[in-house]
């Protein structure tokens, strides 16, 4: 559905050159739900804007929905839906008129566009609001209207640029339930950018991590976490003087790495915490070291980003 | 065929708010109406204008409307660019040229409606209607308006997402263009430097052409220069607009 090779975007800002996207190779198969994850300024939106024809690439090629993004732009745009970061509906227009315009821009006859607009307003829970103006809607309702606009042409591929940014947790959950329901109903391919780690983790079946314009990781969230970050064990010893001995024993655990201590607390990374934790507790007990607490935690995608770049996404966004 | 359908789609989108709220059209005409009723009689009673006062002043009002309407039309595009709806439309198969032409046509219809209304209101005040000249004058006005509108769209696209450049340039450019074209008072009465400045202002030539046409003159040099200025403005605006659209947002 998406095949990109060496996709590059370079900007000239005053006298400096900014490499926003540097040689991105990408393959997305039909039906996948892919999250493009990275901090602000990583290049994810620029990449998406090139794939949707909003920005011409400086170099590289890409085929989207079977067509070339530079030589067959109209064909690409007729087969995709796009939900941008900002509000898709204009402030001075009526909701229904914007949907009909969207349909007309996709070549639908007016009557068909109107019927599709009314159908979609019902699907996204905005039925009866055809004649209202977008400015009268809440943030969550506006995002649902954007989804309806993106779906007017029944696209097999839907791009979503930060679909839930700026929404409260309830509205985010609501938007996601709509997106996932639509995918279940129509089996479309979804390609979204996000810097919300929890969203990418919970919703996407494939996560592509981008940083400084380059793809640095690609896989399922589970794969990335186990391959790149590993599980984390944290134990608190009763006596801080036992830390050196506990660290030495931790080194013998399978896949142990990044052993650090802070007072009586010792933290390390292991391949599989469910097996390593009971074993470590037994080893410490056999060595006569007394424990106050022992816990394990699954890594987050932020841990993956940290392992890859030495920085966290949250630090980058701050 | 698809191009005409796309243009019609964009035109109907842009025109719908005006159609649904015609009062907004009346509000936008407040300034020219004030000039017509409160400033026009001052000229009509005096001898300040070369030639019949209403034939001289009404074309000036029309140019004033053209500058404040189409030149500011990029403001609505800027709102769409900042808001995100323009981006949404650009990811549809709609022709990018149609996106520009459809918007410009809306300005054309609004300007034409306002111009016809002003002319209609000026007739009882003393404007003599030389129909062929007035119709040609309106055509010239519309060609010039299309060019100004397209240039305004280009400025809006360059100014996005902040918009400061748009507000700054339109305010800096609009009033000198207006005052130096002699729409309100004859430039001929001004000092030499002002007349020199007016001679490099393209709007001056449009105003002079409109005045010649409104007095029934056709085959006159000002008409030729004015038509040339309007055509160059339209061609330049549409060329730059199309090029900017192709560069992406």
Coordinates of C-alpha atoms in Angstrom, one line a residue:
Chain A
X1 CA 0.0 0.0 0.0
X2 CA 2.9 2.3 0.7
X3 CA 6.4 1.7 -0.7
X4 CA 9.0 4.5 -0.3
X5 CA 12.7 4.4 -1.2
X6 CA 15.2 7.1 -0.2
X7 CA 12.5 9.6 0.6
X8 CA 14.3 12.9 1.5
X9 CA 13.1 16.4 2.3
X10 CA 15.6 19.3 2.7
X11 CA 14.5 22.8 3.6
X12 CA 16.5 26.0 3.2
X13 CA 15.9 28.2 6.2
X14 CA 17.6 31.5 5.7
X15 CA 21.2 30.4 5.2
X16 CA 21.0 27.0 6.8
X17 CA 19.9 23.7 5.3
X18 CA 17.6 21.5 7.4
X19 CA 17.4 17.8 6.6
X20 CA 13.9 17.1 7.8
X21 CA 13.7 13.6 6.3
X22 CA 16.8 11.6 5.3
X23 CA 16.4 8.7 3.0
X24 CA 13.4 7.0 4.4
X25 CA 12.6 3.5 3.1
X26 CA 9.2 2.2 4.0
X27 CA 6.8 -0.6 3.1
X28 CA 3.3 -0.8 4.5
X29 CA 1.1 -3.7 3.5
X30 CA -2.7 -3.5 3.0
X31 CA -4.7 -3.7 6.2
X32 CA -1.9 -2.7 8.6
X33 CA -2.3 -0.2 11.3
X34 CA 1.0 1.6 11.5
X35 CA 2.1 4.2 14.0
X36 CA 4.9 6.5 13.0
X37 CA 6.4 7.5 16.3
X38 CA 8.9 10.1 17.2
X39 CA 9.4 13.4 19.1
X40 CA 8.4 16.8 17.8
X41 CA 10.6 17.7 14.8
X42 CA 11.6 14.1 14.1
X43 CA 10.3 14.3 10.6
X44 CA 7.2 12.2 10.9
X45 CA 4.7 14.9 9.7
X46 CA 7.0 15.9 6.9
X47 CA 7.2 12.3 5.8
X48 CA 3.4 12.0 5.9
X49 CA 3.0 15.3 4.0
X50 CA 5.2 13.9 1.2
X51 CA 3.3 10.7 1.0
X52 CA 0.0 12.6 0.7
X53 CA 1.3 15.0 -2.0
X54 CA 1.2 18.1 0.2
X55 CA 5.0 18.5 -0.1
X56 CA 7.2 17.4 -3.0
X57 CA 10.1 15.3 -1.9
X58 CA 13.6 16.7 -2.5
X59 CA 14.7 13.3 -3.7
X60 CA 13.6 9.7 -3.5
X61 CA 10.5 7.9 -4.7
X62 CA 7.3 6.5 -3.2
X63 CA 4.2 4.7 -4.4
X64 CA 1.1 5.2 -2.4
X65 CA -2.1 3.1 -3.1
X66 CA -0.4 1.9 -6.3
X67 CA 0.6 5.3 -7.7
X68 CA 3.7 7.4 -7.8
X69 CA 3.5 10.4 -5.4
X70 CA 5.3 12.8 -7.8
X71 CA 4.0 11.8 -11.3
X72 CA 0.5 10.5 -10.4
X73 CA -0.5 12.8 -7.6
X74 CA -4.2 13.0 -8.6
X75 CA -4.5 9.3 -8.6
X76 CA -2.8 9.0 -5.2
X77 CA -5.1 11.7 -3.7
X78 CA -8.3 10.0 -5.1
X79 CA -7.4 6.8 -3.2
X80 CA -6.4 8.2 0.2
X81 CA -8.1 9.9 3.1
X82 CA -6.2 12.4 5.1
X83 CA -6.9 13.7 8.6
X84 CA -4.5 16.6 9.4
X85 CA -3.3 18.0 12.7
X86 CA -5.6 21.0 12.4
X87 CA -9.3 21.3 11.8
X88 CA -10.4 20.1 8.4
X89 CA -13.6 22.0 8.2
X90 CA -13.6 25.7 7.6
X91 CA -15.0 28.0 10.3
X92 CA -17.4 30.0 8.1
X93 CA -19.0 27.0 6.4
X94 CA -21.7 24.6 7.5
X95 CA -20.7 21.1 8.5
X96 CA -22.8 19.4 5.9
X97 CA -21.6 21.7 3.1
X98 CA -18.0 20.9 4.0
X99 CA -18.7 17.2 3.7
X100 CA -20.5 17.7 0.4
X101 CA -17.6 19.8 -0.9
X102 CA -15.2 17.1 0.1
X103 CA -17.3 14.5 -1.8
X104 CA -17.6 16.8 -4.8
X105 CA -13.8 17.3 -4.8
X106 CA -13.5 13.5 -5.1
X107 CA -15.8 13.6 -8.1
X108 CA -19.1 12.5 -6.5
X109 CA -22.4 13.8 -7.9
X110 CA -24.0 16.3 -5.5
X111 CA -26.8 13.9 -4.5
X112 CA -24.4 11.1 -3.7
X113 CA -22.1 13.4 -1.8
X114 CA -25.1 14.6 0.3
X115 CA -26.2 11.1 1.1
X116 CA -22.7 10.0 2.0
X117 CA -22.3 13.1 4.2
X118 CA -25.5 12.2 6.1
X119 CA -24.4 8.6 6.4
X120 CA -21.0 9.6 7.8
X121 CA -22.4 12.1 10.3
X122 CA -24.4 9.2 11.7
X123 CA -21.4 6.9 11.8
X124 CA -19.3 9.5 13.8
X125 CA -22.2 10.4 16.1
X126 CA -22.9 13.8 14.7
X127 CA -26.3 13.2 13.1
X128 CA -28.6 16.1 13.0
X129 CA -25.7 18.6 12.9
X130 CA -25.6 19.0 9.1
X131 CA -26.6 22.7 9.2
X132 CA -24.4 23.6 12.1
X133 CA -21.1 25.4 11.9
X134 CA -17.9 23.6 13.0
X135 CA -17.2 26.4 15.6
X136 CA -20.2 25.2 17.6
X137 CA -18.7 21.7 18.1
X138 CA -16.6 20.5 21.0
X139 CA -12.9 19.4 20.4
X140 CA -13.9 15.7 20.3
X141 CA -16.8 16.4 18.0
X142 CA -14.6 18.4 15.6
X143 CA -12.1 15.5 15.5
X144 CA -15.0 13.1 14.6
X145 CA -16.0 15.6 11.9
X146 CA -12.4 15.4 10.6
X147 CA -12.7 11.6 10.5
X148 CA -15.9 11.9 8.5
X149 CA -14.2 14.3 6.0
X150 CA -11.3 11.8 5.6
X151 CA -13.7 9.0 4.9
X152 CA -16.0 10.7 2.3
X153 CA -14.3 8.9 -0.6
X154 CA -14.2 5.5 1.1
X155 CA -10.4 5.4 0.9
X156 CA -8.5 2.1 1.2
X157 CA -5.7 4.0 3.0
X158 CA -6.2 6.6 5.7
X159 CA -3.4 9.0 6.9
X160 CA -3.9 10.5 10.3
X161 CA -1.5 13.2 11.5
X162 CA -1.5 13.3 15.3
X163 CA -5.2 12.4 15.4
X164 CA -5.7 12.9 19.2
X165 CA -3.3 15.8 20.0
X166 CA -4.9 18.4 22.2
X167 CA -7.9 16.2 23.2
X168 CA -8.8 15.3 26.8
X169 CA -8.4 11.6 27.7
X170 CA -12.1 10.8 27.3
X171 CA -12.2 12.4 23.8
X172 CA -9.0 10.6 22.9
X173 CA -10.5 7.2 23.9
X174 CA -13.6 8.2 21.9
X175 CA -11.7 9.0 18.8
X176 CA -9.7 5.8 19.0
X177 CA -12.8 3.7 19.4
X178 CA -14.2 5.3 16.2
X179 CA -11.0 4.8 14.3
X180 CA -10.7 1.1 15.4
X181 CA -14.4 0.5 14.6
X182 CA -14.0 1.9 11.1
X183 CA -11.0 -0.2 10.5
X184 CA -12.8 -3.3 11.7
X185 CA -15.8 -2.5 9.5
X186 CA -13.9 -1.5 6.3
X187 CA -10.5 -3.2 6.7
X188 CA -8.7 -0.1 5.6
X189 CA -4.9 0.6 6.0
X190 CA -4.2 3.2 8.7
X191 CA -1.0 5.1 8.8
X192 CA -0.8 7.6 11.7
X193 CA 1.8 9.8 13.3
X194 CA 1.8 10.3 17.0
X195 CA 4.1 11.3 19.9
X196 CA 1.7 9.6 22.4
X197 CA 3.6 6.5 23.4
X198 CA 0.6 4.9 25.1
X199 CA -1.4 5.2 21.9
X200 CA 1.2 3.7 19.7
X201 CA 1.7 1.0 22.2
X202 CA -1.9 0.1 22.7
X203 CA -3.4 0.7 19.2
X204 CA -0.8 0.0 16.5
X205 CA 0.2 -3.5 15.4
X206 CA 3.4 -2.0 13.9
X207 CA 5.5 0.8 15.3
X208 CA 8.0 2.7 13.2
X209 CA 10.3 4.9 15.2
X210 CA 11.7 8.0 13.5
X211 CA 14.3 10.3 14.9
X212 CA 16.2 13.2 13.2
X213 CA 14.7 12.3 9.9
X214 CA 15.7 8.7 9.9
X215 CA 13.8 5.5 10.7
X216 CA 15.7 3.9 13.6
X217 CA 13.4 1.0 14.5
X218 CA 10.5 -0.9 12.9
X219 CA 8.4 -3.7 14.4
X220 CA 5.6 -4.6 16.7
X221 CA 5.6 -2.7 20.0
X222 CA 6.2 -6.1 21.8
X223 CA 9.2 -6.9 19.5
X224 CA 10.8 -3.5 19.9
X225 CA 10.4 -3.6 23.6
X226 CA 11.9 -7.0 24.1
X227 CA 14.6 -6.6 21.5
X228 CA 15.7 -3.1 22.3
X229 CA 14.7 -2.3 25.9
X230 CA 14.0 -5.6 27.7
X231 CA 12.2 -5.9 31.0
X232 CA 13.2 -4.0 34.1
X233 CA 13.8 -5.5 37.6
X234 CA 14.0 -3.3 40.7
X235 CA 14.9 -4.6 44.1
X236 CA 15.4 -2.7 47.4
X237 CA 17.8 -4.3 49.8
X238 CA 17.4 -4.0 53.5
X239 CA 21.0 -3.0 53.9
X240 CA 22.6 -0.6 51.3
X241 CA 26.0 -2.1 52.0
X242 CA 24.9 -5.3 50.3
X243 CA 24.5 -3.5 46.9
X244 CA 27.9 -4.4 45.4
X245 CA 27.3 -8.1 46.2
X246 CA 23.7 -7.9 44.8
X247 CA 25.0 -6.3 41.6
X248 CA 27.6 -9.0 41.2
X249 CA 24.9 -11.7 41.5
X250 CA 22.6 -9.8 39.1
X251 CA 25.3 -10.1 36.4
X252 CA 24.7 -13.8 36.3
X253 CA 21.1 -13.5 35.3
X254 CA 20.2 -14.2 31.6
X255 CA 20.4 -11.1 29.5
X256 CA 21.3 -8.9 32.5
X257 CA 22.4 -5.3 31.5
X258 CA 22.3 -1.7 32.6
X259 CA 22.8 -2.5 36.3
X260 CA 22.5 0.7 38.3
X261 CA 22.0 1.5 41.9
X262 CA 20.6 4.4 43.9
X263 CA 21.0 4.0 47.7
X264 CA 19.5 0.6 48.6
X265 CA 17.7 0.3 45.3
X266 CA 19.2 -1.7 42.4
X267 CA 17.8 -1.7 38.9
X268 CA 18.7 -3.8 35.9
X269 CA 17.5 -4.9 32.5
X270 CA 16.7 -8.5 31.8
X271 CA 15.4 -10.5 28.8
X272 CA 12.3 -11.9 30.5
X273 CA 11.3 -10.6 34.0
X274 CA 8.7 -13.3 34.7
X275 CA 11.5 -15.9 34.9
X276 CA 14.4 -13.6 36.0
X277 CA 12.7 -12.1 39.1
X278 CA 11.9 -15.4 41.0
X279 CA 15.4 -16.6 40.1
X280 CA 17.1 -13.4 41.4
X281 CA 15.1 -13.5 44.6
X282 CA 16.3 -17.1 45.2
X283 CA 19.9 -16.2 44.4
X284 CA 19.9 -13.2 46.8
X285 CA 18.2 -15.3 49.5
X286 CA 20.8 -18.1 49.1
X287 CA 23.6 -15.5 49.4
X288 CA 22.0 -14.3 52.7
X289 CA 21.0 -10.8 51.4
X290 CA 17.8 -9.5 52.9
X291 CA 15.2 -7.9 50.5
X292 CA 12.6 -5.2 51.4
X293 CA 10.9 -5.1 48.0
X294 CA 11.2 -6.7 44.6
X295 CA 9.3 -5.7 41.4
X296 CA 9.4 -6.1 37.7
X297 CA 8.1 -3.8 35.0
X298 CA 7.5 -4.1 31.3
X299 CA 9.4 -1.5 29.2
X300 CA 7.6 1.3 27.5
X301 CA 8.2 2.6 24.0
X302 CA 10.0 5.5 25.7
X303 CA 12.5 3.0 27.0
X304 CA 12.9 1.7 23.4
X305 CA 13.5 5.3 22.2
X306 CA 16.0 5.8 25.1
X307 CA 17.8 2.6 24.2
X308 CA 18.0 3.7 20.6
X309 CA 18.9 7.4 21.0
X310 CA 20.0 7.9 24.6
X311 CA 17.1 10.4 25.0
X312 CA 13.5 10.0 25.9
X313 CA 10.7 11.2 23.7
X314 CA 9.3 13.2 26.6
X315 CA 12.7 15.1 26.9
X316 CA 12.6 15.9 23.3
X317 CA 9.0 17.2 23.4
X318 CA 9.7 19.3 26.5
Chain B
X1 CA -14.5 18.9 -17.9
X2 CA -13.2 17.9 -14.5
X3 CA -11.5 21.3 -14.3
X4 CA -14.8 23.1 -14.7
X5 CA -16.6 20.8 -12.3
X6 CA -13.8 21.4 -9.7
X7 CA -13.9 25.2 -10.3
X8 CA -17.7 25.2 -9.8
X9 CA -17.3 23.1 -6.6
X10 CA -14.8 25.5 -5.1
X11 CA -16.9 28.5 -6.2
X12 CA -20.0 27.1 -4.6
X13 CA -18.1 26.4 -1.4
X14 CA -16.7 29.9 -1.2
X15 CA -19.9 31.6 -2.3
X16 CA -22.3 29.7 0.0
X17 CA -21.6 31.8 3.1
X18 CA -22.2 35.0 1.1
X19 CA -25.4 33.6 -0.4
X20 CA -26.7 32.5 3.0
X21 CA -25.8 35.8 4.6
X22 CA -26.2 38.6 2.0
X23 CA -26.1 41.1 4.8
X24 CA -22.4 40.6 5.1
X25 CA -22.1 41.9 1.5
X26 CA -24.0 45.0 2.5
X27 CA -21.6 45.5 5.5
X28 CA -18.6 45.2 3.3
X29 CA -20.1 48.0 1.1
X30 CA -20.4 50.4 4.0
X31 CA -17.2 52.3 3.1
X32 CA -17.9 52.8 -0.6
X33 CA -21.5 53.8 0.2
X34 CA -20.3 56.4 2.6
X35 CA -17.9 57.8 0.0
X36 CA -20.7 57.8 -2.5
X37 CA -23.2 59.8 -0.4
X38 CA -20.9 61.8 1.9
X39 CA -17.9 62.6 -0.3
X40 CA -19.4 62.5 -3.8
X41 CA -21.7 65.5 -3.4
X42 CA -18.7 67.6 -2.3
X43 CA -17.0 67.0 -5.6
X44 CA -20.3 67.4 -7.5
X45 CA -20.9 70.8 -6.1
X46 CA -17.3 72.1 -6.6
X47 CA -15.2 72.3 -9.7
X48 CA -12.2 70.2 -8.4
X49 CA -12.5 67.4 -10.9
X50 CA -11.5 67.4 -14.6
X51 CA -14.8 66.5 -16.4
X52 CA -18.2 65.7 -15.0
X53 CA -17.9 64.9 -11.2
X54 CA -19.9 61.7 -11.0
X55 CA -18.3 60.2 -14.2
X56 CA -15.0 61.0 -12.5
X57 CA -15.7 59.9 -9.0
X58 CA -17.8 56.7 -9.4
X59 CA -14.9 54.8 -11.2
X60 CA -12.7 55.9 -8.2
X61 CA -15.1 54.3 -5.8
X62 CA -15.2 51.1 -7.9
X63 CA -11.4 50.9 -7.8
X64 CA -11.5 51.5 -4.0
X65 CA -13.8 48.5 -3.7
X66 CA -11.5 46.5 -5.9
X67 CA -8.5 47.2 -3.7
X68 CA -10.3 46.6 -0.4
X69 CA -12.2 43.5 -1.7
X70 CA -10.0 41.3 -3.9
X71 CA -6.7 42.6 -2.4
X72 CA -7.9 41.5 1.0
X73 CA -9.5 38.2 -0.2
X74 CA -6.3 36.3 0.7
X75 CA -7.4 36.9 4.3
X76 CA -10.0 34.2 3.9
X77 CA -7.5 31.8 2.3
X78 CA -5.2 32.6 5.2
X79 CA -7.9 31.6 7.7
X80 CA -8.3 28.3 5.7
X81 CA -4.6 27.7 5.7
X82 CA -4.1 28.4 9.4
X83 CA -7.3 26.5 10.3
X84 CA -6.5 23.4 8.2
X85 CA -9.3 23.2 5.7
X86 CA -7.1 24.2 2.8
X87 CA -4.7 21.4 3.6
X88 CA -7.7 19.0 3.6
X89 CA -8.8 20.2 0.1
X90 CA -5.2 19.9 -1.2
X91 CA -5.3 16.1 -0.3
X92 CA -8.2 15.6 -2.7
X93 CA -7.9 15.1 -6.4
X94 CA -9.4 18.6 -7.0
X95 CA -7.4 20.6 -9.5
X96 CA -5.1 23.0 -7.8
X97 CA -5.7 25.6 -10.5
X98 CA -9.4 25.2 -9.9
X99 CA -8.8 25.8 -6.2
X100 CA -7.4 29.2 -7.1
X101 CA -9.8 30.1 -9.9
X102 CA -12.9 29.0 -7.9
X103 CA -11.9 31.3 -5.1
X104 CA -11.1 34.1 -7.5
X105 CA -14.4 33.7 -9.2
X106 CA -16.2 34.3 -6.0
X107 CA -14.4 37.6 -5.6
X108 CA -15.4 38.4 -9.2
X109 CA -19.1 37.8 -8.5
X110 CA -19.0 39.8 -5.3
X111 CA -17.1 42.6 -6.9
X112 CA -19.4 42.7 -9.9
X113 CA -22.6 42.7 -7.7
X114 CA -21.2 45.5 -5.6
X115 CA -20.1 47.5 -8.6
X116 CA -23.5 47.2 -10.3
X117 CA -25.2 48.3 -7.1
X118 CA -22.9 51.4 -6.7
X119 CA -23.5 52.4 -10.3
X120 CA -27.3 51.9 -9.8
X121 CA -27.2 54.1 -6.7
X122 CA -25.1 56.8 -8.4
X123 CA -27.5 57.3 -11.4
X124 CA -30.1 59.2 -9.3
X125 CA -27.2 61.3 -7.9
X126 CA -26.2 62.4 -11.4
X127 CA -24.1 59.6 -13.0
X128 CA -24.8 59.5 -16.8
X129 CA -24.9 55.9 -17.9
X130 CA -22.9 55.2 -21.1
X131 CA -23.8 51.6 -21.2
X132 CA -21.0 50.2 -23.5
X133 CA -18.4 52.2 -21.6
X134 CA -19.7 51.1 -18.3
X135 CA -19.8 47.5 -19.3
X136 CA -16.3 47.6 -20.6
X137 CA -15.2 49.4 -17.5
X138 CA -16.8 46.6 -15.4
X139 CA -15.0 44.0 -17.4
X140 CA -11.7 45.8 -16.9
X141 CA -12.4 46.1 -13.2
X142 CA -13.1 42.3 -13.0
X143 CA -9.9 41.4 -14.8
X144 CA -8.0 43.7 -12.5
X145 CA -9.8 42.2 -9.5
X146 CA -9.0 38.7 -10.5
X147 CA -5.3 39.6 -10.7
X148 CA -5.4 41.4 -7.3
X149 CA -7.2 38.5 -5.8
X150 CA -4.7 35.9 -7.1
X151 CA -1.8 38.1 -5.8
X152 CA -3.5 38.3 -2.5
X153 CA -3.8 34.5 -2.4
X154 CA -0.1 34.2 -3.2
X155 CA 0.7 36.6 -0.3
X156 CA -1.5 34.6 2.0
X157 CA 0.2 31.3 1.1
X158 CA 3.6 32.8 1.6
X159 CA 2.5 34.3 4.9
X160 CA 1.1 31.1 6.4
X161 CA 1.1 29.9 9.1
X162 CA 1.7 33.2 11.0
X163 CA -0.1 35.6 8.7
X164 CA 1.8 38.7 9.9
X165 CA 3.4 39.2 6.5
X166 CA 0.0 39.3 4.9
X167 CA -1.5 41.9 7.3
X168 CA 1.7 44.0 7.1
X169 CA 2.1 44.1 3.4
X170 CA -1.6 44.6 2.5
X171 CA -1.8 47.5 5.0
X172 CA 1.5 49.0 3.7
X173 CA 0.6 48.5 0.0
X174 CA -3.2 49.2 -0.1
X175 CA -3.3 52.8 1.1
X176 CA -0.4 54.2 -1.0
X177 CA -1.8 52.4 -4.1
X178 CA -5.2 53.9 -3.4
X179 CA -4.1 57.5 -2.6
X180 CA -1.5 57.6 -5.3
X181 CA -4.0 56.6 -8.0
X182 CA -6.1 59.7 -7.5
X183 CA -9.3 57.9 -6.7
X184 CA -10.5 60.6 -4.3
X185 CA -8.9 63.8 -5.6
X186 CA -7.2 64.7 -8.9
X187 CA -3.5 63.9 -8.9
X188 CA -3.0 66.7 -11.4
X189 CA -3.4 69.2 -8.6
X190 CA -0.7 67.6 -6.5
X191 CA 3.1 68.5 -6.3
X192 CA 5.5 67.1 -9.0
X193 CA 6.9 64.3 -6.8
X194 CA 3.4 63.0 -6.1
X195 CA 2.6 63.0 -9.8
X196 CA 5.8 61.1 -10.5
X197 CA 4.9 58.5 -7.8
X198 CA 1.4 58.2 -9.3
X199 CA 2.9 57.6 -12.7
X200 CA 4.6 54.3 -11.5
X201 CA 1.4 53.1 -9.8
X202 CA -0.4 50.6 -12.1
X203 CA -3.7 51.5 -10.3
X204 CA -3.5 55.0 -11.7
X205 CA -3.8 53.6 -15.2
X206 CA -6.8 51.5 -14.3
X207 CA -8.5 54.5 -12.7
X208 CA -7.8 56.7 -15.7
X209 CA -9.1 54.0 -18.1
X210 CA -12.3 53.6 -16.0
X211 CA -12.9 57.3 -16.1
X212 CA -12.4 57.5 -19.8
X213 CA -14.8 54.5 -20.3
X214 CA -17.4 56.0 -17.9
X215 CA -17.5 59.2 -20.0
X216 CA -18.1 57.1 -23.1
X217 CA -14.5 57.1 -24.5
X218 CA -13.1 53.9 -26.0
X219 CA -10.3 54.4 -28.4
X220 CA -8.2 56.5 -26.0
X221 CA -4.7 56.0 -24.7
X222 CA -5.7 55.7 -21.0
X223 CA -8.1 52.9 -21.9
X224 CA -5.3 51.0 -23.7
X225 CA -2.8 51.5 -20.8
X226 CA -5.5 50.6 -18.2
X227 CA -6.4 47.4 -20.1
X228 CA -2.7 46.5 -20.3
X229 CA -2.2 47.1 -16.6
X230 CA -5.3 45.0 -15.7
X231 CA -4.2 42.2 -18.0
X232 CA -0.7 42.1 -16.7
X233 CA -1.9 42.1 -13.1
X234 CA -4.3 39.2 -13.9
X235 CA -1.7 37.2 -15.8
X236 CA 1.0 37.8 -13.1
X237 CA -1.4 36.9 -10.3
X238 CA -2.7 33.7 -11.9
X239 CA 0.8 32.6 -12.9
X240 CA 2.3 33.2 -9.5
X241 CA -0.8 31.6 -7.8
X242 CA -0.6 28.5 -9.9
X243 CA 3.1 28.2 -9.3
X244 CA 2.8 28.6 -5.5
X245 CA 0.0 26.0 -5.4
X246 CA 2.3 23.5 -7.2
X247 CA 5.1 24.1 -4.6
X248 CA 2.9 22.6 -1.9
X249 CA 2.1 23.9 1.6

